[in-house]
Coordinates of C-alpha atoms and ligand atoms in Angstrom, one line a residue:
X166 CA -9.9 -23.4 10.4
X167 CA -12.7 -21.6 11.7
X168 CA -11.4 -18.6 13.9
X169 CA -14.0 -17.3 16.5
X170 CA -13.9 -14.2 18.7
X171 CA -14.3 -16.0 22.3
X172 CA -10.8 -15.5 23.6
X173 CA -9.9 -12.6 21.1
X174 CA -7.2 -15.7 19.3
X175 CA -8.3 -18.8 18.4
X176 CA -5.5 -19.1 15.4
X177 CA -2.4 -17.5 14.1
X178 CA -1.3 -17.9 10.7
X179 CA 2.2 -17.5 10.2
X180 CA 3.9 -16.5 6.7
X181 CA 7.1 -17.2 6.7
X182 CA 9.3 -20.3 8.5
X183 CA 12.5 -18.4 8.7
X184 CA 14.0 -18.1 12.5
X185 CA 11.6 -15.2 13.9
X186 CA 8.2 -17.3 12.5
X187 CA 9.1 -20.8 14.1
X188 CA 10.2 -19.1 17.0
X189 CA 6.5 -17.4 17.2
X190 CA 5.0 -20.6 16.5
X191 CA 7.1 -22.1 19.8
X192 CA 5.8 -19.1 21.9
X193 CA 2.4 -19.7 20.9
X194 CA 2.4 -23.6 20.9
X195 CA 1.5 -24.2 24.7
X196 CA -0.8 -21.6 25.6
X197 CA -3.7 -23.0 27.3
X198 CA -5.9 -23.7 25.8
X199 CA -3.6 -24.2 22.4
X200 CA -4.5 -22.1 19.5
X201 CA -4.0 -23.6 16.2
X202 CA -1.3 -22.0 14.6
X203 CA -1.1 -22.6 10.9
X204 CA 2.9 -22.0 9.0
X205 CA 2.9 -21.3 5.6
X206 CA 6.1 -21.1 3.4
X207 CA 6.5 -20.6 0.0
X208 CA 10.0 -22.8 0.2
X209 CA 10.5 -26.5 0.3
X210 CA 12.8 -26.7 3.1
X211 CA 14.5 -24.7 5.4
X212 CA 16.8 -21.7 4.7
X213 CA 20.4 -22.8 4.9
X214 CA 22.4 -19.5 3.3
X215 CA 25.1 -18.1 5.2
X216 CA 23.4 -15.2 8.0
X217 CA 23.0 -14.7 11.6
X218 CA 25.2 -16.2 14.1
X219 CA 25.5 -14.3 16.6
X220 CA 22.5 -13.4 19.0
X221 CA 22.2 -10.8 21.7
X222 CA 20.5 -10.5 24.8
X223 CA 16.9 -10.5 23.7
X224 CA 16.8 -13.5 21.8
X225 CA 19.1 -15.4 24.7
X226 CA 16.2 -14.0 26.9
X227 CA 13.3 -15.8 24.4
X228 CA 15.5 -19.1 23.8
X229 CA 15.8 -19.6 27.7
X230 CA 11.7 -19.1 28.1
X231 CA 11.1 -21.3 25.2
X232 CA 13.5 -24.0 26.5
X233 CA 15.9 -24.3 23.9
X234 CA 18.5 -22.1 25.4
X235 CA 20.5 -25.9 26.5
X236 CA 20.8 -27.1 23.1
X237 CA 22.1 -23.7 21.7
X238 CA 24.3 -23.1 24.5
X239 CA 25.7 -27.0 23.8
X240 CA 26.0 -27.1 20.4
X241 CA 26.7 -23.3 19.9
X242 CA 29.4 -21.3 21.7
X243 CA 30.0 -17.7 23.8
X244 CA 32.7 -15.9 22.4
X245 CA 35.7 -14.8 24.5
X246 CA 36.7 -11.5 22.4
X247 CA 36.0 -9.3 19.7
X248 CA 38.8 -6.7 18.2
X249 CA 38.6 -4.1 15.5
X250 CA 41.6 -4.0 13.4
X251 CA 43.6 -2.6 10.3
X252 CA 44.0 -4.0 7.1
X253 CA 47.4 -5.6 8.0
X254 CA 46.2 -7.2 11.2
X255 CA 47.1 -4.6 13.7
X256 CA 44.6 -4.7 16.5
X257 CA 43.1 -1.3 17.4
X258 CA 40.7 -2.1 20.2
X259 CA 38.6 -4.3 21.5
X260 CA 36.4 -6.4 24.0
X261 CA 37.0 -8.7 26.3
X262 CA 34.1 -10.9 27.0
X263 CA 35.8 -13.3 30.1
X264 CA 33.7 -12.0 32.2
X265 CA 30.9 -13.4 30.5
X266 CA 32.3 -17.0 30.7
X267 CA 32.4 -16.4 34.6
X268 CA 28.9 -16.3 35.0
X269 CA 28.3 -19.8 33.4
X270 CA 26.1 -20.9 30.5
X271 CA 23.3 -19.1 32.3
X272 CA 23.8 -15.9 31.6
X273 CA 22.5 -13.6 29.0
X274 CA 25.5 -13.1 26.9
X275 CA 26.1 -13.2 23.2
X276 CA 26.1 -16.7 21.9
X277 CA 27.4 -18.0 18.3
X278 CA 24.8 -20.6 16.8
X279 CA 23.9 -20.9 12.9
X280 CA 20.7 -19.7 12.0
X281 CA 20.1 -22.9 10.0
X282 CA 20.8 -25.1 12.6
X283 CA 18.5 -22.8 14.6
X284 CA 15.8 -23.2 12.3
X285 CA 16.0 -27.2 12.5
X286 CA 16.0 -27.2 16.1
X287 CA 12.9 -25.2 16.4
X288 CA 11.2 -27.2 13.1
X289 CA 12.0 -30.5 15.3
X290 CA 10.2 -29.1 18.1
X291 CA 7.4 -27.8 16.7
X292 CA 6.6 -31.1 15.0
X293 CA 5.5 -32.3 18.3
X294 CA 3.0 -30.0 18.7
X295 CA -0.3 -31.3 17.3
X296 CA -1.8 -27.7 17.6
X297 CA 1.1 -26.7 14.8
X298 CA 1.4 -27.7 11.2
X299 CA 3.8 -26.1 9.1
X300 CA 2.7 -26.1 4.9
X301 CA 5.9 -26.0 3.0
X302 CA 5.4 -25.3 -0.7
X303 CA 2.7 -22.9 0.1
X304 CA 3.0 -19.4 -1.3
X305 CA 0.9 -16.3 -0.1
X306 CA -0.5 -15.1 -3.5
X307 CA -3.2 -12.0 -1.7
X308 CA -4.8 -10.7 1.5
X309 CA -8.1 -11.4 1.3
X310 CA -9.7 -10.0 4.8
X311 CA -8.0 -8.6 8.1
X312 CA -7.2 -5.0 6.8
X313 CA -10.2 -3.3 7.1
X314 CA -11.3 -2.5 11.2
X315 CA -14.3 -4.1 10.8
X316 CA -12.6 -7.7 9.8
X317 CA -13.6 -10.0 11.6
X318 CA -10.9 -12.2 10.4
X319 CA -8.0 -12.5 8.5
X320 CA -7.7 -14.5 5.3
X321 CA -4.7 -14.9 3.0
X322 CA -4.7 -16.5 -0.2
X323 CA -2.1 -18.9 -1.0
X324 CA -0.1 -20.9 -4.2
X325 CA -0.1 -24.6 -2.9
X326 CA 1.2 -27.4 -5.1
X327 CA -0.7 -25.8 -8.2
X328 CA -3.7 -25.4 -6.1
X329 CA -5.4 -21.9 -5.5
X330 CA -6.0 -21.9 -1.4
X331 CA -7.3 -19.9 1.4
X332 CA -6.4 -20.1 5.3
X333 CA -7.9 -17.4 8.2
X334 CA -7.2 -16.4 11.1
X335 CA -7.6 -14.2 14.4
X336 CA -4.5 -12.9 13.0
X337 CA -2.0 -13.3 10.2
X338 CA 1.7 -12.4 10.9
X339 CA 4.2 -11.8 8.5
X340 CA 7.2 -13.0 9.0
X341 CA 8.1 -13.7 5.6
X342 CA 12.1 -12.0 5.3
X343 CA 13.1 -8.9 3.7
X344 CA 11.1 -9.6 0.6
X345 CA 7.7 -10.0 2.1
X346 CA 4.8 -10.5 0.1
X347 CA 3.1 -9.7 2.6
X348 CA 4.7 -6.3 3.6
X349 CA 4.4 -5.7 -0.5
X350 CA 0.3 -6.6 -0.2
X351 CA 0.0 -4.1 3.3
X352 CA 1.9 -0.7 1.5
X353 CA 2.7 -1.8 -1.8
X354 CA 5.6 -3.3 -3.4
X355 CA 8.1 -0.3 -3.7
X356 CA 6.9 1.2 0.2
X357 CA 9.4 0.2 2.0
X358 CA 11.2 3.6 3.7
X359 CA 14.8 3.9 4.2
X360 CA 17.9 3.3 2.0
X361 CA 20.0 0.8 0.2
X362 CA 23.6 0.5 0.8
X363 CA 25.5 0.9 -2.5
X364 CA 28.3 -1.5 -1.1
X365 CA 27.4 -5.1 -1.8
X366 CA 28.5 -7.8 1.1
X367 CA 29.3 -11.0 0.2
X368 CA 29.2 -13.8 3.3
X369 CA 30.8 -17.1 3.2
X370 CA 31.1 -19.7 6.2
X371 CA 35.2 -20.9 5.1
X372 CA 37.0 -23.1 6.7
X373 CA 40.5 -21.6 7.6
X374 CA 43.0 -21.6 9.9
X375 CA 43.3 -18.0 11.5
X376 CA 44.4 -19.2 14.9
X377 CA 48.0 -19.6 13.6
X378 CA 47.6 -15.3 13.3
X379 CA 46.3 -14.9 16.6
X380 CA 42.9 -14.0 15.8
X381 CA 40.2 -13.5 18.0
X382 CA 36.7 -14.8 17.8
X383 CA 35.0 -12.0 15.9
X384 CA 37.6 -9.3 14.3
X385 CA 36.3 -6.6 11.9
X386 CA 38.3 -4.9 9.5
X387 CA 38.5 -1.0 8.7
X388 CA 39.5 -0.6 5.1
X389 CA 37.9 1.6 2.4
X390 CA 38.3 -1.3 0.1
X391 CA 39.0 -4.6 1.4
X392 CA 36.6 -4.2 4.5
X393 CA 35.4 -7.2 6.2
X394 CA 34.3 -9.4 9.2
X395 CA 35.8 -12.9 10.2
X396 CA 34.5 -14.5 13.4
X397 CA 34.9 -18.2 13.9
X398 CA 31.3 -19.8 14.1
X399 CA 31.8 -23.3 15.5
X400 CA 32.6 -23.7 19.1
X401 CA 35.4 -22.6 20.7
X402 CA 38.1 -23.8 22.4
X403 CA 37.7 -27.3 22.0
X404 CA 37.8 -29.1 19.9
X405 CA 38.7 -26.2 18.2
X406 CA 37.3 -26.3 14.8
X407 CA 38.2 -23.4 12.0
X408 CA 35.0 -22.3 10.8
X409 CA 34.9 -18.8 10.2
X410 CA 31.8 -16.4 8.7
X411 CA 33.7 -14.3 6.5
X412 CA 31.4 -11.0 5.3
X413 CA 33.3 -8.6 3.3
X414 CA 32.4 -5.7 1.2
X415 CA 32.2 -5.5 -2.4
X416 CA 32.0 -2.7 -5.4
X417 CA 28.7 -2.0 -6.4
X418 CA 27.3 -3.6 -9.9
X419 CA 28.7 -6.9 -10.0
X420 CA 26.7 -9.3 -11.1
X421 CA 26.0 -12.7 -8.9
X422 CA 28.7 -15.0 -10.9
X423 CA 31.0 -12.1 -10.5
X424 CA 30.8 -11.4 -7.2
X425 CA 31.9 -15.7 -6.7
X426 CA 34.8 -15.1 -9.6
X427 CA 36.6 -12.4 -7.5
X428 CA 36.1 -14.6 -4.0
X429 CA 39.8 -15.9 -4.5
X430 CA 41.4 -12.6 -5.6
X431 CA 39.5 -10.8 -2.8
X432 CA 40.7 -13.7 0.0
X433 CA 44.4 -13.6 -1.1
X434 CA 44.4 -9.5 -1.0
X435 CA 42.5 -9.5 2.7
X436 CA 43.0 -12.4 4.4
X437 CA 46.5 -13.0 7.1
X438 CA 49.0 -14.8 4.9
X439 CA 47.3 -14.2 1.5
X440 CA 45.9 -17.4 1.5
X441 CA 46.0 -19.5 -2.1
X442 CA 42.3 -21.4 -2.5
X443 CA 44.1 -24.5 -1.8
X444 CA 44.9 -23.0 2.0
X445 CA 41.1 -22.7 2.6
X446 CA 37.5 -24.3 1.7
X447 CA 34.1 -22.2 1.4
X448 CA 31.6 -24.1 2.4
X449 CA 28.7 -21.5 1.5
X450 CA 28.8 -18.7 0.0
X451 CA 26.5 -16.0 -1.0
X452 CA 26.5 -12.5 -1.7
X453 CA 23.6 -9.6 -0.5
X454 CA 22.6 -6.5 -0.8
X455 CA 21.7 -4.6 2.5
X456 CA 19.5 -2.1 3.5
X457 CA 18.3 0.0 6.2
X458 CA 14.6 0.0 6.4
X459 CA 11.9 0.0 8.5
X460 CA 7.6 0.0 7.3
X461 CA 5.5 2.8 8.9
X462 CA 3.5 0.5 10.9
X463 CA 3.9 -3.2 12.1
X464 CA 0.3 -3.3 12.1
X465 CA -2.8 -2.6 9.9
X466 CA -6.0 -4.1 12.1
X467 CA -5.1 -8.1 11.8
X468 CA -2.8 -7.9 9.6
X469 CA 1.0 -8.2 11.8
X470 CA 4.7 -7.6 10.2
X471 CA 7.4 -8.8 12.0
X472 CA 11.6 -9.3 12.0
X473 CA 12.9 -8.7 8.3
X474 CA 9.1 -8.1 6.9
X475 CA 8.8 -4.9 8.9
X476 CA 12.4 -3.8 9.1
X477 CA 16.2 -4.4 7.9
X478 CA 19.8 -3.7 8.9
X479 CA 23.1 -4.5 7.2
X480 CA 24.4 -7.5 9.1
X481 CA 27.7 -6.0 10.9
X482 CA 26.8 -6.1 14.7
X483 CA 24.4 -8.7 14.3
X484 CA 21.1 -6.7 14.9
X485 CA 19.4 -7.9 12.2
X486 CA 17.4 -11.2 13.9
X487 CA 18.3 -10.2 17.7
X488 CA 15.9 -7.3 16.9
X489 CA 13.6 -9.5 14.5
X490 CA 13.4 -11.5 17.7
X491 CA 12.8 -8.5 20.4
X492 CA 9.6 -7.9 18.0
X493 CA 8.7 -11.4 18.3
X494 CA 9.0 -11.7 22.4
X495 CA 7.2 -8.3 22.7
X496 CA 4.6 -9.6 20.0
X497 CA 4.2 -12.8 22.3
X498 CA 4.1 -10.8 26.0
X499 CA 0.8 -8.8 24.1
X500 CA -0.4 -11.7 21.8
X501 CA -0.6 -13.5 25.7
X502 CA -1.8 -10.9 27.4
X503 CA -4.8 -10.8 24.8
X504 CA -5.3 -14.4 25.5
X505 CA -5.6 -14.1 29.0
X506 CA -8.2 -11.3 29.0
X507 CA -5.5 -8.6 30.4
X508 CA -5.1 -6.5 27.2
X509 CA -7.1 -5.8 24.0
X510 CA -6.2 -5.6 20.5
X511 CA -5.1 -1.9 20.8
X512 CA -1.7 -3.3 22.6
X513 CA -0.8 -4.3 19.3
X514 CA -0.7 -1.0 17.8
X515 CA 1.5 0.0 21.1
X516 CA 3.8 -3.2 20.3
X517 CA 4.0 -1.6 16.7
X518 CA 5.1 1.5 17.9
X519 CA 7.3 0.7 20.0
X520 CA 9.5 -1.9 18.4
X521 CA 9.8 0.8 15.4
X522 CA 10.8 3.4 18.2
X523 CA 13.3 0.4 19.3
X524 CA 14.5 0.6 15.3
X525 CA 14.4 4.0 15.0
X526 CA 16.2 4.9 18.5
X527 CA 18.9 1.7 18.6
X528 CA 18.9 -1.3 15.7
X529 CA 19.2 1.7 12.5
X530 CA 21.9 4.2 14.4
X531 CA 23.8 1.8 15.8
X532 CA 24.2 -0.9 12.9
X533 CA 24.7 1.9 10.5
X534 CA 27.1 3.2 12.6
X535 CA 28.2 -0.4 12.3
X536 CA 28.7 -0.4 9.0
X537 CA 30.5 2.7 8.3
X538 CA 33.4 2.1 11.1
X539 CA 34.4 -0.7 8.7
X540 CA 34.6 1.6 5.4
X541 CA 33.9 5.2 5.7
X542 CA 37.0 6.5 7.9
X543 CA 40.4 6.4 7.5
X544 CA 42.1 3.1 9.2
X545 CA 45.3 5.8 10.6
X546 CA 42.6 8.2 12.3
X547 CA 40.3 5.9 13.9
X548 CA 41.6 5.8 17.2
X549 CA 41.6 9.7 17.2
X550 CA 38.1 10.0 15.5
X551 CA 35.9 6.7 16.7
X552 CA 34.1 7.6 19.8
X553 CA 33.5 3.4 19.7
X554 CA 36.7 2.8 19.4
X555 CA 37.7 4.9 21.6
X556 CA 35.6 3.7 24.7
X557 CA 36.4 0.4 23.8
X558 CA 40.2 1.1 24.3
X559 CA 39.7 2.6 27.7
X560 CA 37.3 -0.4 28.4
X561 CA 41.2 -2.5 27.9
X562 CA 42.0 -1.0 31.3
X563 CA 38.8 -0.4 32.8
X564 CA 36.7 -3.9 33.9
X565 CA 33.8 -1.6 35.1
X566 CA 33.4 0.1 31.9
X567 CA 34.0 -3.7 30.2
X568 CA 31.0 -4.7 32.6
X569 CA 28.5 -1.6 31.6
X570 CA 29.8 -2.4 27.8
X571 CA 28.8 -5.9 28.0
X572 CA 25.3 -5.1 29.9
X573 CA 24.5 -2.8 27.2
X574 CA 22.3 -5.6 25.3
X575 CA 18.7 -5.3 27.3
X576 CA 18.1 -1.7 25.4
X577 CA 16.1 -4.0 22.7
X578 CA 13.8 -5.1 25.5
X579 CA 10.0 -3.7 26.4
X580 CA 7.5 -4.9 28.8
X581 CA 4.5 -4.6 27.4
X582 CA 2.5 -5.8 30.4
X583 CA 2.3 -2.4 31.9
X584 CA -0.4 -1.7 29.4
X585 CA -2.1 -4.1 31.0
X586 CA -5.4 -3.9 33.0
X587 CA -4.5 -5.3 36.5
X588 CA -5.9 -8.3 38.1
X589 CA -7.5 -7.9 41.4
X590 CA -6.0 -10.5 43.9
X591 CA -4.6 -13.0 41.3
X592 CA -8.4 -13.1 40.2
X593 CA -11.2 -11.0 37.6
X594 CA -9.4 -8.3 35.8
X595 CA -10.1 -5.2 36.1
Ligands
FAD634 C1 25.3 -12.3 5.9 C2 24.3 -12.0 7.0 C3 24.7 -12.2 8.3 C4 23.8 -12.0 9.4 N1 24.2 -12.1 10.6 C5 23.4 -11.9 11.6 C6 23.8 -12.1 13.0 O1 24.9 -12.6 13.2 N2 22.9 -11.8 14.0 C7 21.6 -11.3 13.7 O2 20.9 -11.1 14.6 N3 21.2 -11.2 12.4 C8 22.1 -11.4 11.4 N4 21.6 -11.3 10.1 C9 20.2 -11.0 9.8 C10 19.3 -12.3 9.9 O3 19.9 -13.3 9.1 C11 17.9 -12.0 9.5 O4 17.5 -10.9 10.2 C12 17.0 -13.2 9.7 O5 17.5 -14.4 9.0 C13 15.6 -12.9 9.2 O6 14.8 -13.9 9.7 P1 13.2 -13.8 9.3 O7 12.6 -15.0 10.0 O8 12.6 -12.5 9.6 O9 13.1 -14.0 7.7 P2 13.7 -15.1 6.7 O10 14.7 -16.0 7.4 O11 14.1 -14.4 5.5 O12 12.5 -16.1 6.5 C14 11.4 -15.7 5.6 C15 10.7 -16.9 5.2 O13 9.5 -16.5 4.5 C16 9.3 -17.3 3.4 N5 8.5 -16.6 2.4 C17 8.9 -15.5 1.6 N6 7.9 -15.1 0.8 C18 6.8 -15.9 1.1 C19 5.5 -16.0 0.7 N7 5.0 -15.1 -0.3 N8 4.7 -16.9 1.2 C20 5.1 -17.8 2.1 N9 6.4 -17.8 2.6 C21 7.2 -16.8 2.1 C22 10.7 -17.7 2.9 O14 10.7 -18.8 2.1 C23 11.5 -17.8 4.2 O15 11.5 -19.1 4.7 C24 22.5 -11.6 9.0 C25 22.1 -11.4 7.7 C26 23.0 -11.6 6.7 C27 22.6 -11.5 5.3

């Protein structure tokens, strides 16, 4: 791949073919004329572990523009309610989303879709896209040029079946998860500022029957203990199928294989009914540790972070990829206007500061805040205490306040093209 400078990008190399780097690869794919966009991945396959499911405005926003807004809205679903409740079922408070189910399949309202089956939809369409190759098996070892503001190029090194390689770019973007290699090769391997939550989560997709308890299709738990999440991720109402992600927390410095020992015992002491294993079936299971993170700059010259790379929530809310994927729509709007002569390469270091500002400001309060509803206050005084909770109550008996709740979801989004220069007329730019 030879990158030149004529339209500022040429190429785009890619690390990492997790949700927010195939859906970059989509944005790019049909600019005119196509730039060759190169995917690297040190996996064989797709990731298929248990995470997001639930997307929110920003990403409906991007999946509409990219086209596959249809197929997710087909084969996915839009929730009808959400509830917050104590450890014995007793509903606290909660939201009503009917309203959204007014508007159609058009609107931009959460929608439930596994991230796997995400990830296959956007590999199938990328395949037709001669511009686009994706190299499974290929691991990014080193940066070899792009950090330094002179770079002309970008260059990372790469493990590919037993074979050292190089591939450059106008630019490489990592979006290689909340490990990155190439976050660790930017700042080094221990720079990553924030915190760790000492409460491990475990997340299963089970298949259950919870209707027979009345539940709704996403109800947390508040419990300092056995706190958890179970909202049904397979569409809803019919056929109504009982496939449920169910997150819960777990005491710090338990090992992998103990963490799966205590599933059962954990299950029978949380779930409605106490269920026996032979009342349910985990499909997938797998336990994480979660963080709240963010790297001091998405950016170092040609060198780009985005999604999990640059920053990381614990997964209660689902923030986590909706805001991995407000990074990649704002990295697209700037990556375009580049291409189309209206902005320069400085816009990046404006995309980098605001989609931090967007972590700093909304993704980190919020899903910390998130977090600690679940475990950190006492399940008798949260309807006293919980300013949430509390709005959400009077929400039950106030649709305005249900409609401004339910709007709340563009505060992720940025236009970038007010950096712009303008064009004069539709024509030269300025
Ligand atoms: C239990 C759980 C539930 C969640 N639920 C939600 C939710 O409902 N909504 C939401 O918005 N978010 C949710 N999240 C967060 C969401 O899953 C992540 O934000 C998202 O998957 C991150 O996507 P990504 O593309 O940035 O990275 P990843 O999906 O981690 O992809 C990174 C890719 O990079 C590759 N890679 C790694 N190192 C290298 C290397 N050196 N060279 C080449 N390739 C490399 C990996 O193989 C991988 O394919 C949840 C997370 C968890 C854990």
């Amino acid at each position: 791949m030879a990158p030149t400078q004529s339209s500022g990008i040429d190429s785009v190399v890619i690390v990492g073919a997790g949700p927010s780097g195939l859906l970059l690869a989509l944005c790019l794919a049909d600019l005119d004329p196509r730039p060759e966009i190169t995917i690297l991945d040190a996996a064989d396959t797709l990731n298929t572990a248990p995470r997001a499911t639930h997307y929110g405005t920003p990403a409906i926003q991007l999946f509409r523009k990219v086209g596959i807004l249809p197929e997710i809205r087909r084969d996915g679903y839009i929730p009808w309610n959400v509830c917050w409740r104590k450890l014995d079922g007793t509903r606290l408070a909660g939201l009503d989303w009917t309203a959204n189910h007014e508007e159609g399949l058009e609107g931009d309202f959460i929608t439930v879709y596994a991230v796997g089956k995400m990830c296959g939809l956007l590999e199938r369409e990328l395949k037709s896209r001669a511009n686009i190759s994706i190299r499974w098996g290929s691991r990014v070892t080193a940066i070899k040029s792009g950090l330094g503001a002179e770079d002309q190029v970008a260059t990372v090194q790469v493990e590919e079946n037993g074979e050292t390689k190089e591939y450059s770019a106008d630019y490489v973007v990592g979006t290689d998860g909340g490990n990155s290699t190439v976050r660790q090769l930017v700042f080094g391997k221990r720079n990553f500022p924030g915190f760790s939550w000492e409460e491990q989560i475990v997340a299963t997709n089970t298949e259950i029957d919870l209707d027979q308890f009345g539940w709704e299709d996403s109800n947390f738990i508040i419990h300092p203990e056995h706190f958890y999440m179970a909202a049904r991720i397979e569409p809803h109402p019919e056929p109504k199928k009982n496939v449920w992600r169910i997150s819960y927390g777990e005491v710090p410095g338990l090992s992998n294989e103990e963490l799966m020992e205590r599933l059962p015992m954990k299950f029978e002491k949380f779930l409605p009914g106490n269920p026996k294993p032979d009342e349910y079936r985990v499909l997938n299971k797998s336990p994480y540790r979660v963080h709240q993170r963010c790297v001091d700059s998405m950016r170092v010259n040609r060198v780009l972070l985005a999604a999990d790379a640059a920053h990381l929530c614990n997964p209660f809310g689902g923030m986590g990829l909706t805001g991995g994927i407000a990074d990649i729509a704002g990295l697209f709007q700037c990556l375009e206007g580049m291409y189309k002569g209206e902005a320069d390469q400085e816009i990046l270091t404006t995309w980098s500061d605001v989609q931090r500002q967007k972590y700093r400001d909304i993704i980190n309060p919020i899903s910390t805040g998130n977090i600690r509803r679940l475990f950190d206050q006492d399940p008798e005084k949260v309807m006293e205490q919980d300013e949430f909770l509390i709005t959400l109550k009077k929400a039950e008996t106030d649709p305005e306040l249900t409609k401004q709740l339910l709007n709340s979801g563009n505060d992720l989004n940025y236009d970038y093209s007010q950096h712009f220069r303008k064009r004069q007329n539709g024509g030269a730019v300025l």
